Coordinates of C-alpha atoms and ligand atoms in Angstrom, one line a residue:
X1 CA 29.2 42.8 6.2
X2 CA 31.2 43.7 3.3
X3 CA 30.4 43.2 -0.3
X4 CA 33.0 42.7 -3.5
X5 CA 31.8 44.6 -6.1
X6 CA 31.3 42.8 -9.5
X7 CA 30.9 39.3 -7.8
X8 CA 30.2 37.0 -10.2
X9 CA 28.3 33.8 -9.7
X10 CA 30.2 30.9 -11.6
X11 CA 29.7 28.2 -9.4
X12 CA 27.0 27.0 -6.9
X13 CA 27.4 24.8 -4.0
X14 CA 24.2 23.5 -2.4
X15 CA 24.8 21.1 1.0
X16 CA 21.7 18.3 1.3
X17 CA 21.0 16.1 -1.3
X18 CA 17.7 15.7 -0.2
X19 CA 14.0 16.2 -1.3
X20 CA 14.6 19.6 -1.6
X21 CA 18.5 20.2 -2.3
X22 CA 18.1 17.8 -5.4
X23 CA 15.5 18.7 -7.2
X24 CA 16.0 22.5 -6.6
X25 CA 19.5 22.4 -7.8
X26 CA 18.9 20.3 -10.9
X27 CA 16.2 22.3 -11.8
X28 CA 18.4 25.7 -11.5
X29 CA 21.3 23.4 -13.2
X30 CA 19.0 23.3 -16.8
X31 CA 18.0 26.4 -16.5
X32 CA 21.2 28.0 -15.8
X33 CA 23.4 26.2 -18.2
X34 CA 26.3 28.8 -17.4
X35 CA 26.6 28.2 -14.1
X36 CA 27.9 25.1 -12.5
X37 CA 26.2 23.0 -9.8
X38 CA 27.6 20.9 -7.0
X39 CA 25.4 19.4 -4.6
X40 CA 27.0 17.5 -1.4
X41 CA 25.7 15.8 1.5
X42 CA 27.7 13.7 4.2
X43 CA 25.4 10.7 3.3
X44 CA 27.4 9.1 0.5
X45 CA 24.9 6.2 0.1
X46 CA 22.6 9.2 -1.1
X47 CA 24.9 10.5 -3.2
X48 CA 25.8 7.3 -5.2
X49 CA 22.0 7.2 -5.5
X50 CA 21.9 10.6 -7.4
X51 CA 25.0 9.2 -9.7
X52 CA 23.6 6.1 -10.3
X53 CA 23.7 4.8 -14.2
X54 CA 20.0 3.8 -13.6
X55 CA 18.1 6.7 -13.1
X56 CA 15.3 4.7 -11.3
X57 CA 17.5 4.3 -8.5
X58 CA 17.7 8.4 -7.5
X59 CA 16.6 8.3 -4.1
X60 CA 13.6 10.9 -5.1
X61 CA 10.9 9.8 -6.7
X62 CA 9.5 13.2 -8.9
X63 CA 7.9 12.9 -12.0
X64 CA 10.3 14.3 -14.4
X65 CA 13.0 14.4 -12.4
X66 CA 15.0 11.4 -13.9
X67 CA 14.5 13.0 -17.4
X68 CA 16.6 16.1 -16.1
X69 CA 19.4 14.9 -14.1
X70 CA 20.1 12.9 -17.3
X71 CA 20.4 16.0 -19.5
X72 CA 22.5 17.9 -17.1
X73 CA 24.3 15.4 -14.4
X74 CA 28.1 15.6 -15.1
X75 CA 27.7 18.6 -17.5
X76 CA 26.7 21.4 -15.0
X77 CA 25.2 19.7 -12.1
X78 CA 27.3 17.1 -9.9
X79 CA 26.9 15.2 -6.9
X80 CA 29.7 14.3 -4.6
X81 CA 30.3 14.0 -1.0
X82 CA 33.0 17.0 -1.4
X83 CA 32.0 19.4 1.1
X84 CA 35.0 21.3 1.8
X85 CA 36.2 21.6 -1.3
X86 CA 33.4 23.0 -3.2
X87 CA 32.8 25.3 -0.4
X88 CA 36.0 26.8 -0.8
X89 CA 35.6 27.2 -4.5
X90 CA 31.7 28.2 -5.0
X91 CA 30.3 31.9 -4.9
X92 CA 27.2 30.6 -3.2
X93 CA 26.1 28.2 -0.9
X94 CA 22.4 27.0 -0.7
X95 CA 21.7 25.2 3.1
X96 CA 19.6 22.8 2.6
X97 CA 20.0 20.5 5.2
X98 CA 16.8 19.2 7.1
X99 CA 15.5 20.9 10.0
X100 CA 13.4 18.5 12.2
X101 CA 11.8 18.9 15.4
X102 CA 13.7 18.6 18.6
X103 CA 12.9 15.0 20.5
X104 CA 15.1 16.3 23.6
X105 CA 16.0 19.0 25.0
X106 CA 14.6 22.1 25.3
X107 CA 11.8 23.1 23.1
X108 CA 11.4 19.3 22.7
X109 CA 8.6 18.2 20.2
X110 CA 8.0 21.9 19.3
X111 CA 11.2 23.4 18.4
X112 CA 13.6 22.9 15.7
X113 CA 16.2 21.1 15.6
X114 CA 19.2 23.2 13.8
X115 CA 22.3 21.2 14.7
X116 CA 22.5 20.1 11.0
X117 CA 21.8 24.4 9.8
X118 CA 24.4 25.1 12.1
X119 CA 27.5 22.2 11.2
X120 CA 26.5 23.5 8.0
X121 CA 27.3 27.4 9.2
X122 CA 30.7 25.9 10.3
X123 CA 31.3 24.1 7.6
X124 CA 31.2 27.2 5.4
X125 CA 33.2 29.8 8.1
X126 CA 35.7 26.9 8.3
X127 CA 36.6 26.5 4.5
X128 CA 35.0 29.5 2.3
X129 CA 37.4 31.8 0.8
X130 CA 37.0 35.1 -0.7
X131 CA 33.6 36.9 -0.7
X132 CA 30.6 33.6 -0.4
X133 CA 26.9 34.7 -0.4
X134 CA 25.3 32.1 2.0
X135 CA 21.3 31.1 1.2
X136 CA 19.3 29.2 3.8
X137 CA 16.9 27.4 1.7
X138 CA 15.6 25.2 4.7
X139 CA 12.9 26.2 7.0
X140 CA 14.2 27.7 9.5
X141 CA 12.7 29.4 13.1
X142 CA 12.3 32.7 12.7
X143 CA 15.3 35.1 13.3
X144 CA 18.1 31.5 12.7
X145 CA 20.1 33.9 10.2
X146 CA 21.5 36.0 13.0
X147 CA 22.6 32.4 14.0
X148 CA 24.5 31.6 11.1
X149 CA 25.9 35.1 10.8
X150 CA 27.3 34.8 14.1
X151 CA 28.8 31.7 13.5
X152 CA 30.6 33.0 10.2
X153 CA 31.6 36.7 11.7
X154 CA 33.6 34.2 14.3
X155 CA 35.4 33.0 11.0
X156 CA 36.5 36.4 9.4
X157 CA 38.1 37.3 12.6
X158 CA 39.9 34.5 13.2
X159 CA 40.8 33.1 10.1
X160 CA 44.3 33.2 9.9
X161 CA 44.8 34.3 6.5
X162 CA 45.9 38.2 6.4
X163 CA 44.5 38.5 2.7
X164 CA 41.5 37.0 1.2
X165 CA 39.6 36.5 4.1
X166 CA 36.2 35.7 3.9
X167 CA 33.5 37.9 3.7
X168 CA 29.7 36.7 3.8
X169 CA 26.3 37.7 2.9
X170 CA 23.4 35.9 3.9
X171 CA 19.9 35.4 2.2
X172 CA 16.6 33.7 3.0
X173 CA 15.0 32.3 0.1
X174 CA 12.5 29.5 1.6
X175 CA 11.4 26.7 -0.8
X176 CA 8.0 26.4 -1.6
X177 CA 7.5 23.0 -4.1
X178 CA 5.2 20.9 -3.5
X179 CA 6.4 16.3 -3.7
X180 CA 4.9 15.2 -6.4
X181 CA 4.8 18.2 -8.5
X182 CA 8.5 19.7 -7.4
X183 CA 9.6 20.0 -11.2
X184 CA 6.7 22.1 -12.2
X185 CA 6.5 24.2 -9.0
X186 CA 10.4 24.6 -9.1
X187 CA 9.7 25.6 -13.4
X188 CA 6.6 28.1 -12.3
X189 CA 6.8 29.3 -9.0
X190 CA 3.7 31.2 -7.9
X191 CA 7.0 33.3 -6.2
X192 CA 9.8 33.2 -5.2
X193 CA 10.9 34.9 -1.9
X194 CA 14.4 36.5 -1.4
X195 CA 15.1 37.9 2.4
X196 CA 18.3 39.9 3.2
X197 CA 19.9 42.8 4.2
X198 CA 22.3 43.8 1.1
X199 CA 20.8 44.8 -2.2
X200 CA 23.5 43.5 -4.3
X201 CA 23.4 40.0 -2.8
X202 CA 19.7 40.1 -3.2
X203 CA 19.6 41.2 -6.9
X204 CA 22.8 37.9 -7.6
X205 CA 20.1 35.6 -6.2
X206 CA 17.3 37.3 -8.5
X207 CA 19.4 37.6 -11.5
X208 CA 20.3 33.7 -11.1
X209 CA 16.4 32.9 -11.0
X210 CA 15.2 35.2 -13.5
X211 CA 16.7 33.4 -16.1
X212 CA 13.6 31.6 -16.1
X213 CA 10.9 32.9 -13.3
X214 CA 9.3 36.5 -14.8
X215 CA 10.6 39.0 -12.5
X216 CA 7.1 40.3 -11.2
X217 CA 7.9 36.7 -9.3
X218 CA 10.4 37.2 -7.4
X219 CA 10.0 39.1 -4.1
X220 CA 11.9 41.2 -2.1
X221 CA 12.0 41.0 1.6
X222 CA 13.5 41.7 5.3
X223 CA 15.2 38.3 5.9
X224 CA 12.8 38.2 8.8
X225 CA 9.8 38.5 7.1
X226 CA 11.4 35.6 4.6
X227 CA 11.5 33.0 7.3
X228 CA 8.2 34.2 9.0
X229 CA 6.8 33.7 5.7
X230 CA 7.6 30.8 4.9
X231 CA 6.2 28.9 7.9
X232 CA 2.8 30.9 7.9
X233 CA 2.9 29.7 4.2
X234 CA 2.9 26.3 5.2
X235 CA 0.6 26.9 8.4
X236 CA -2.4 28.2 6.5
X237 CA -1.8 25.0 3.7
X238 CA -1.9 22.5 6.8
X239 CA -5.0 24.8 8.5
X240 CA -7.7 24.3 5.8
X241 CA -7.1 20.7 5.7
X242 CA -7.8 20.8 9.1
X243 CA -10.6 22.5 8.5
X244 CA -11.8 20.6 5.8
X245 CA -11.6 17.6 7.5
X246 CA -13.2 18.3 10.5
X247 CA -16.5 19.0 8.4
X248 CA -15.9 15.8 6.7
X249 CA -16.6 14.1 10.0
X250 CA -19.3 16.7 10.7
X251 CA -20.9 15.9 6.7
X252 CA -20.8 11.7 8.1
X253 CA -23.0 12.5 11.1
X254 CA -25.7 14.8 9.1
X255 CA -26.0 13.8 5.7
X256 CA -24.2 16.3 4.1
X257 CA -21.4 15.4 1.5
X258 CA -18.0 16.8 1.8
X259 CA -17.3 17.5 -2.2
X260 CA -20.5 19.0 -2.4
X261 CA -19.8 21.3 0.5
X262 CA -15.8 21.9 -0.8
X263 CA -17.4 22.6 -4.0
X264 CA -19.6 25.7 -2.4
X265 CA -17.6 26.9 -0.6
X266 CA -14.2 27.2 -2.7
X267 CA -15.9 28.4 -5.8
X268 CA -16.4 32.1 -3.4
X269 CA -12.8 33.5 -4.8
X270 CA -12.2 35.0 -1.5
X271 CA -11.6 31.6 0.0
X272 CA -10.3 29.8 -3.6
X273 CA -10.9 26.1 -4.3
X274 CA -7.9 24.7 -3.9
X275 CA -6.6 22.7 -0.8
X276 CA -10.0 21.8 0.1
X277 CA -9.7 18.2 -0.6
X278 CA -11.0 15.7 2.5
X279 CA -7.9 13.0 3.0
X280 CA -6.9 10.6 5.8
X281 CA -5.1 13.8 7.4
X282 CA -2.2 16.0 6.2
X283 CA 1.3 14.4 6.2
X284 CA 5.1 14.8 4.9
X285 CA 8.2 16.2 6.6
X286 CA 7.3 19.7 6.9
X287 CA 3.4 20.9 8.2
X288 CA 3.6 19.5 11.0
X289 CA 6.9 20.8 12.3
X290 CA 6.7 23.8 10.8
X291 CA 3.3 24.4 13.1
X292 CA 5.2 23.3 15.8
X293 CA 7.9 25.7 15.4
X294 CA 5.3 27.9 15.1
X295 CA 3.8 27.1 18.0
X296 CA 7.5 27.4 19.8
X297 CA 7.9 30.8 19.0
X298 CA 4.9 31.8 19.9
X299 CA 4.8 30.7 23.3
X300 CA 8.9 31.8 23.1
X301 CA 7.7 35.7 22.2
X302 CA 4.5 35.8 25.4
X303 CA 1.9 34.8 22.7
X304 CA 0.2 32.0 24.3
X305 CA -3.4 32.3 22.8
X306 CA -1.3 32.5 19.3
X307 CA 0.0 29.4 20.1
X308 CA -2.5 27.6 21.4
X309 CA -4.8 28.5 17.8
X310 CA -1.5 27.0 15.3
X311 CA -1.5 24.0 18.2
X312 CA -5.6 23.3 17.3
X313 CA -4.5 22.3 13.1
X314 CA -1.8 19.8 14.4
X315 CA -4.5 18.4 17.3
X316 CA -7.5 17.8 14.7
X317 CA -5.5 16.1 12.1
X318 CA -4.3 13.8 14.8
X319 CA -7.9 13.2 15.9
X320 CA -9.3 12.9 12.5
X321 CA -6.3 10.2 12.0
X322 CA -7.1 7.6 14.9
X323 CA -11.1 8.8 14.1
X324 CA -10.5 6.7 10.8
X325 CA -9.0 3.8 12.2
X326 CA -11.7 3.6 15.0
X327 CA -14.2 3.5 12.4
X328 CA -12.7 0.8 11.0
X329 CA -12.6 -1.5 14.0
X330 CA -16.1 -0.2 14.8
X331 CA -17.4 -1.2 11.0
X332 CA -15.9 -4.4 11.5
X333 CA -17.8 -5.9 14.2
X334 CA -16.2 -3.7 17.0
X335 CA -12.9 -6.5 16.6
X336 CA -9.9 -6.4 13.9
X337 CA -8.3 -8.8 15.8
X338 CA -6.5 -11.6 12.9
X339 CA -8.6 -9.7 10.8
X340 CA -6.5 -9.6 7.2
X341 CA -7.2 -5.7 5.7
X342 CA -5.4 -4.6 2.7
X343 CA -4.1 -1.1 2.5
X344 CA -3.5 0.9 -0.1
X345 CA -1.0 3.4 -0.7
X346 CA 1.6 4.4 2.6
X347 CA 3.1 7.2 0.8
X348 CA 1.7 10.5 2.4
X349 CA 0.5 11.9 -0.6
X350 CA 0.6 10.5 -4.4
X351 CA 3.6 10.8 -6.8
X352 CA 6.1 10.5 -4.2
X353 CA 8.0 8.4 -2.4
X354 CA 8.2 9.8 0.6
X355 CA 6.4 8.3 3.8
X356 CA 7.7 10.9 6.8
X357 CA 4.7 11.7 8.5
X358 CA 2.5 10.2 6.6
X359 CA -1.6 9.3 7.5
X360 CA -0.5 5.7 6.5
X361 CA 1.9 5.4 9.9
X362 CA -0.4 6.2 12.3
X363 CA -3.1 4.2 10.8
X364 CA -1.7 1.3 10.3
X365 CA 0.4 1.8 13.5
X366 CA -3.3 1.9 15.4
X367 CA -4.6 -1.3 13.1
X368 CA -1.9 -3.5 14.1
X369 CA -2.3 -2.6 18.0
X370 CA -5.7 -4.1 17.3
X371 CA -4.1 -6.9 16.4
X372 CA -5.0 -6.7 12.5
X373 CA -3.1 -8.7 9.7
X374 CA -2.1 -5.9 6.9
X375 CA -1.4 -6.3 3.8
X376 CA 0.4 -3.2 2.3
X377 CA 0.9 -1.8 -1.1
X378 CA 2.1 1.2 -2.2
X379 CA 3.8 1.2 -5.8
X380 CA 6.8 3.2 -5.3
X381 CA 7.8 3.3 -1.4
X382 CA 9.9 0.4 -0.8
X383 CA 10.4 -2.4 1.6
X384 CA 12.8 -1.0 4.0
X385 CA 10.7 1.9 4.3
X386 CA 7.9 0.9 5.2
X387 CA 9.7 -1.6 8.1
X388 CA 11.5 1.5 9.5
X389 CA 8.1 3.5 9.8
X390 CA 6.2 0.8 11.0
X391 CA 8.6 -0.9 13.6
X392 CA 10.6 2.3 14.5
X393 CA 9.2 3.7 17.9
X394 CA 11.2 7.1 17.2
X395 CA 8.6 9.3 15.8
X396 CA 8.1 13.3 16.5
X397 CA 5.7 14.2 19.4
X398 CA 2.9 16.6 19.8
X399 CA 3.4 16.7 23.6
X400 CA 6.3 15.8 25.7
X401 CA 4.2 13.2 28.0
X402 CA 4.3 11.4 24.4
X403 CA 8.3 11.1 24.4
X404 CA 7.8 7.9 26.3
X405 CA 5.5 6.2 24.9
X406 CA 6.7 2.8 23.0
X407 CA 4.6 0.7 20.7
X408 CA 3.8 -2.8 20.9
X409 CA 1.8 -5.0 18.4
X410 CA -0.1 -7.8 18.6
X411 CA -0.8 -7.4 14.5
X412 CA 1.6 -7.9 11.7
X413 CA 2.6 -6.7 8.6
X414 CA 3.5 -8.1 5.0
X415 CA 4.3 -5.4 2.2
X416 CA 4.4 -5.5 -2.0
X417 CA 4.8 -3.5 -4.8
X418 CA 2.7 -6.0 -6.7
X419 CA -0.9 -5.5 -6.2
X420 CA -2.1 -9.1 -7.5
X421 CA -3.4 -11.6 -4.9
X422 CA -3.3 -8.9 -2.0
X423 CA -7.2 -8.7 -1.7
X424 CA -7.3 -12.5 -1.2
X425 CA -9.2 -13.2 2.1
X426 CA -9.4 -9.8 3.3
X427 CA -11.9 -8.3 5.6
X428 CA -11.5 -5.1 4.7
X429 CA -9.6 -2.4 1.9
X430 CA -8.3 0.7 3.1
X431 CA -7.4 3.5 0.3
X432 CA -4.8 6.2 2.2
X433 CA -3.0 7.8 -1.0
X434 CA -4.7 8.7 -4.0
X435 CA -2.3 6.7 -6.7
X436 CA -4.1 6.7 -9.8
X437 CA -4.1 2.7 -10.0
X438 CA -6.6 2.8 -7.1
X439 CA -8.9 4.6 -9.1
X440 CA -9.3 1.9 -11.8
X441 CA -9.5 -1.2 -9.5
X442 CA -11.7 -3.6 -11.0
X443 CA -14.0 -4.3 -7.6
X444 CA -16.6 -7.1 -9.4
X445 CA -13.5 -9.5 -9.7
X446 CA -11.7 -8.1 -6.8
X447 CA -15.4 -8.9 -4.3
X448 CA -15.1 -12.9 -5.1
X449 CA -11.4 -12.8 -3.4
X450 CA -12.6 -11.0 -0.1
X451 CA -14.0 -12.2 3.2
X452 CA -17.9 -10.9 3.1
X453 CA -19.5 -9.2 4.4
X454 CA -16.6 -7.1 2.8
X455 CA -15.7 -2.9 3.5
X456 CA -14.0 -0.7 1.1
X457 CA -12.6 2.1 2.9
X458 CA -11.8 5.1 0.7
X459 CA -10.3 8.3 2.1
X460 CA -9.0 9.9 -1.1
X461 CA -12.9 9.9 -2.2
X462 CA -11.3 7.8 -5.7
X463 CA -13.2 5.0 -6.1
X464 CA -16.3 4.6 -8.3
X465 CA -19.3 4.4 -5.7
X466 CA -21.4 2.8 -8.2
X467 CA -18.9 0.1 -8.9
X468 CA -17.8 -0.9 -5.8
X469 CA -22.2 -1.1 -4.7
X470 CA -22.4 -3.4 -8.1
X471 CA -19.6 -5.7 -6.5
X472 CA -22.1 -6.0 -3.4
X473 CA -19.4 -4.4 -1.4
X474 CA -20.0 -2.1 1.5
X475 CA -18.8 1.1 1.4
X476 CA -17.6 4.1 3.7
X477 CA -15.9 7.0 2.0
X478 CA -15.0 10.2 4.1
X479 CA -17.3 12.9 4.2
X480 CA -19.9 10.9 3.0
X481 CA -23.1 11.1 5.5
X482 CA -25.4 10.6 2.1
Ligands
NAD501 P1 16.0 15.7 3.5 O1 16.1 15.0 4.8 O2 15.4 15.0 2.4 O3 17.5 16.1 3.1 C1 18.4 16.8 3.9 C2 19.8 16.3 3.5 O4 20.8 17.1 4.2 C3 20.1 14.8 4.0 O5 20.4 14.1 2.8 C4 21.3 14.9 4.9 O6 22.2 13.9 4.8 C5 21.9 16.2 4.5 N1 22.7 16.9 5.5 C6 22.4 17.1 6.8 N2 23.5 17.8 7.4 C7 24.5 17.9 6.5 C8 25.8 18.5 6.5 N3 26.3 19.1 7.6 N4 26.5 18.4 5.4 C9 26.0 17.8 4.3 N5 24.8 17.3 4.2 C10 24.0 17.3 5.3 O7 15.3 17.0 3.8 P2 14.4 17.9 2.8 O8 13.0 17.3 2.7 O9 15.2 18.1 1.5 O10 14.2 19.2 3.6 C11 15.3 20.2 3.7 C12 14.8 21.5 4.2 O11 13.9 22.0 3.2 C13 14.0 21.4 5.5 O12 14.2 22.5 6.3 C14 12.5 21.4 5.1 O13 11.7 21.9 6.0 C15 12.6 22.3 3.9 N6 11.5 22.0 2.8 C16 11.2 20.8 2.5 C17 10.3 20.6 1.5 C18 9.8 19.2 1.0 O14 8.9 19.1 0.3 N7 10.5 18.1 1.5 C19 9.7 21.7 0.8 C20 10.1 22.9 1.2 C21 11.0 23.1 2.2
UGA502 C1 3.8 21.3 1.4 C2 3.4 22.7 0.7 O1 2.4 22.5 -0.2 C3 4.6 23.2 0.0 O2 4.3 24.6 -0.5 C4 5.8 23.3 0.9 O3 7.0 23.8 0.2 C5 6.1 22.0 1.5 O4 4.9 21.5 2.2 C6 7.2 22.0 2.6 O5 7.5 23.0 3.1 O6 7.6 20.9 2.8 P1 4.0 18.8 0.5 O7 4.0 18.5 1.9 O8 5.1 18.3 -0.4 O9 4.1 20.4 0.3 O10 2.6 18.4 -0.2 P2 1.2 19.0 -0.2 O11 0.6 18.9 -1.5 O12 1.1 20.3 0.5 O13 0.4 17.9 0.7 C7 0.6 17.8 2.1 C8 -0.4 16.8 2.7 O14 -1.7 17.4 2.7 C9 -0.5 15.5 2.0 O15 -0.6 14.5 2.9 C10 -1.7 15.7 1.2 O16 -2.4 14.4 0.8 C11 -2.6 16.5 2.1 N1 -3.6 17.3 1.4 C12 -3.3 18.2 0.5 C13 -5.0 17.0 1.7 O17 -5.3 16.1 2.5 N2 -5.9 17.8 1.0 C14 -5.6 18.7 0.2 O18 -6.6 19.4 -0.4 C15 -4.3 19.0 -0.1

């Protein structure tokens, strides 16, 4: 494809408002106060939500976040639900649209699903001018940018324009933040990967990011490589929580204690201590489909055996999911039937408001077919939320067989922010996200309120052990065989 010399990068469109395509562009917006910023999405409820006077409204929760869409929104960065015409007038165009798994089809419950990548491809061939370098920032299947080039090499030959037709580049650059911590991890990347085919495109993306990230950083690669990358990346993350969770269950059968063992083990560098923490099972948008795409491709490219190890992480977090809420049932007397259990925390991870995925679903999905009364609290998630995850039967399979299968409850559900008066009568507290109010619960005052005998069910490993034995409560805490 051709390339204009001297192209100069004055304006940046990014299409998805989302978890990603909002933080990542306000992020770039205060670092690159030269450049201007316009992020669309075809959901204008979202994008109100991003303009919105009260900054606790944004539809992301990130720590810090607020604090910089207030310093840059309507300066550099803007939200609007003008696709076309920022398209036509920016010099790159992030895609970061989401790419879940397919539910029909073929490749359904492995694949992705890139009809929202590839709107987005028409979008652009239909209404860029002039020379646009195209980024996809989503996770994306292996080899997708020979998708998207297609689709735009369709545009320059039959736009209709004699002069200025467009001319495109395309990059990779994957996104590797973290929820909860997206403002430092977008601030100091541990990298930041940039796949293509033309050098000059390349170095405009690198130049734009090297106002801030030290250029040892920023690595060059084939765009296949990029996208290979980035869902390996994500693969090994999801695979040692796998692993250290199936030796949690292992540490409750033989006395051994999962910190203790995490602790041994990480502190060899060669394996590195972090992402060894023992939870309810790994959640959020993104591990599991990414494995799953993973797990398409390789079957796709004759690599069964390939396939079948990536398929093994996704299987034992599943397991160790429902293992947790059969020990609870088995704890209480084998029956959780009008039983009222508080549980705390349904977003999948702390400092985030996000829920997709998360171990909280399935849990509480398995405790109300047992007929349980929950009581939910998470301090951030909201209402709504929480009723879509819980009473919406559309959820992403592991197997096709699965595609069928509806859910019916003979439990129910209340949910508050507030987290007075929720222990009152209960049977039983679940912990499934590590907020940091769960660590300070007073359990003396909270042990009057409960049913006895009473169980504390920690699977964040928060709670003060002593404390909660004081209250005369009973305690089961994952990994935990001492
Ligand atoms: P998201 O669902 O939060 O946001 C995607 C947004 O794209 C939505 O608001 C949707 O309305 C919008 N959209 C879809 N099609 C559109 C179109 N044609 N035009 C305009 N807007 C459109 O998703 P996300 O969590 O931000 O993830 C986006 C991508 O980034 C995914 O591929 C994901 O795998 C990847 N990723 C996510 C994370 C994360 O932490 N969430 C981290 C790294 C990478
Ligand atoms: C993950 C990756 O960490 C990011 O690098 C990547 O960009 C992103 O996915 C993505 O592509 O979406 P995220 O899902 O936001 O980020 O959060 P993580 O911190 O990775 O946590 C994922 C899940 O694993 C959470 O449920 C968390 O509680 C769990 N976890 C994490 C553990 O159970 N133990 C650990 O030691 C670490």
């Amino acid at each position: 494809m051709k390339v204009v010399n001297n192209h100069k990068i004055n304006k940046i469109c990014c299409i998805g408002a989302g978890y990603v395509g909002g933080p990542t562009m306000v992020v770039f917006a205060d670092n690159c106060p030269h450049i201007n910023f316009h992020v669309v999405d075809i959901n204008k409820e979202k994008i109100k939500l991003w303009n919105n006077e009260d900054l606790n409204k944004l539809p992301v929760y990130e720590p810090g976040l607020a604090k910089l869409v207030k310093k840059c929104r309507g300066k550099n960065l803007f939200f609007s639900s003008e696709i076309e015409n920022n398209i036509s007038t920016s010099d790159m165009i992030f895609i970061s649209v989401n790419t879940p798994t397919k539910i029909k089809g073929v490749g359904a419950g492995k694949a992705s699903n890139l009809i929202y990548v590839e709107e987005c491809a028409r979008q652009v061939a239909k209404y860029a001018k002039n020379h646009t370098i195209v980024v996809e920032k989503s996770t994306l299947p292996v080899r997708t940018a020979e998708v998207i080039k297609t689709i735009l090499k369709e545009a320059q030959y039959s736009s209709d324009k004699k002069f200025n037709k467009p001319t495109f580049d395309i990059l990779s650059n994957p996104e590797f933040l973290s929820e909860g911590s997206a403002i430092n991890d977008l601030n100091s990347p541990d990298r930041v990967l940039i796949g293509g085919e033309n050098e000059e495109a390349i170095n405009h993306l690198s130049e734009i990011y090297a106002n801030w990230v030290p250029r040892e950083r920023i690595l060059h690669t084939n765009i296949w490589s990029s996208e290979l990358a980035k869902l390996t990346s994500n693969a090994f993350l999801a695979q040692r929580i796998s692993s250290i969770n199936s030796i949690a269950a292992l540490c409750e059968s033989t006395g051994a204690d999962i910190r203790e063992v995490s602790r041994a083990i990480g502190s060899d560098k060669r394996i590195g201590s972090k992402f060894l923490e023992s939870g309810p099972g790994f959640g959020g948008s993104c591990f599991k489909k990414d494995i799953l795409n993973l797990v398409y491709l390789s079957n796709h490219f004759g690599l069964p055996e390939v396939a079948d190890f990536w398929e093994g992480v996704v299987q034992l977090n599943s397991w160790h999911q429902h293992r947790i809420s059969k020990l609870i049932v088995q704890k209480l007397f084998g029956t959780i039937s009008g039983k009222r259990i508080t549980v705390l925390g349904f977003a999948f991870k702390a400092n985030t408001n996000d829920t997709r995925e998360s171990a909280a679903i399935q849990i509480c999905k398995d405790l109300l077919e047992e007929g349980a009364e929950l009581i939910i609290h998470d301090p951030i998630v909201d209402k709504e939320q929480i009723k879509f995850d819980l009473d919406n039967d559309k959820f992403i399979p592991t197997s096709v067989e699965n595609l069928q299968k509806n859910f019916s409850y003979e439990g129910s559900y209340t949910f508050t922010n507030k987290i007075d008066s929720i222990f009152d009568n209960s049977h039983a507290v679940v912990i499934l996200t590590e907020w940091e109010e769960y660590s300070n619960i007073n359990w003396s005052s909270i042990a009057k309120k409960m049913k006895k005998p009473a169980w504390i069910f920690d699977s964040r490993l928060i709670v003060d052990t002593k404390k909660v034995q004081e209250a005369n409560l009973q305690l089961w805490r994952i990994g935990d065989g001492t």
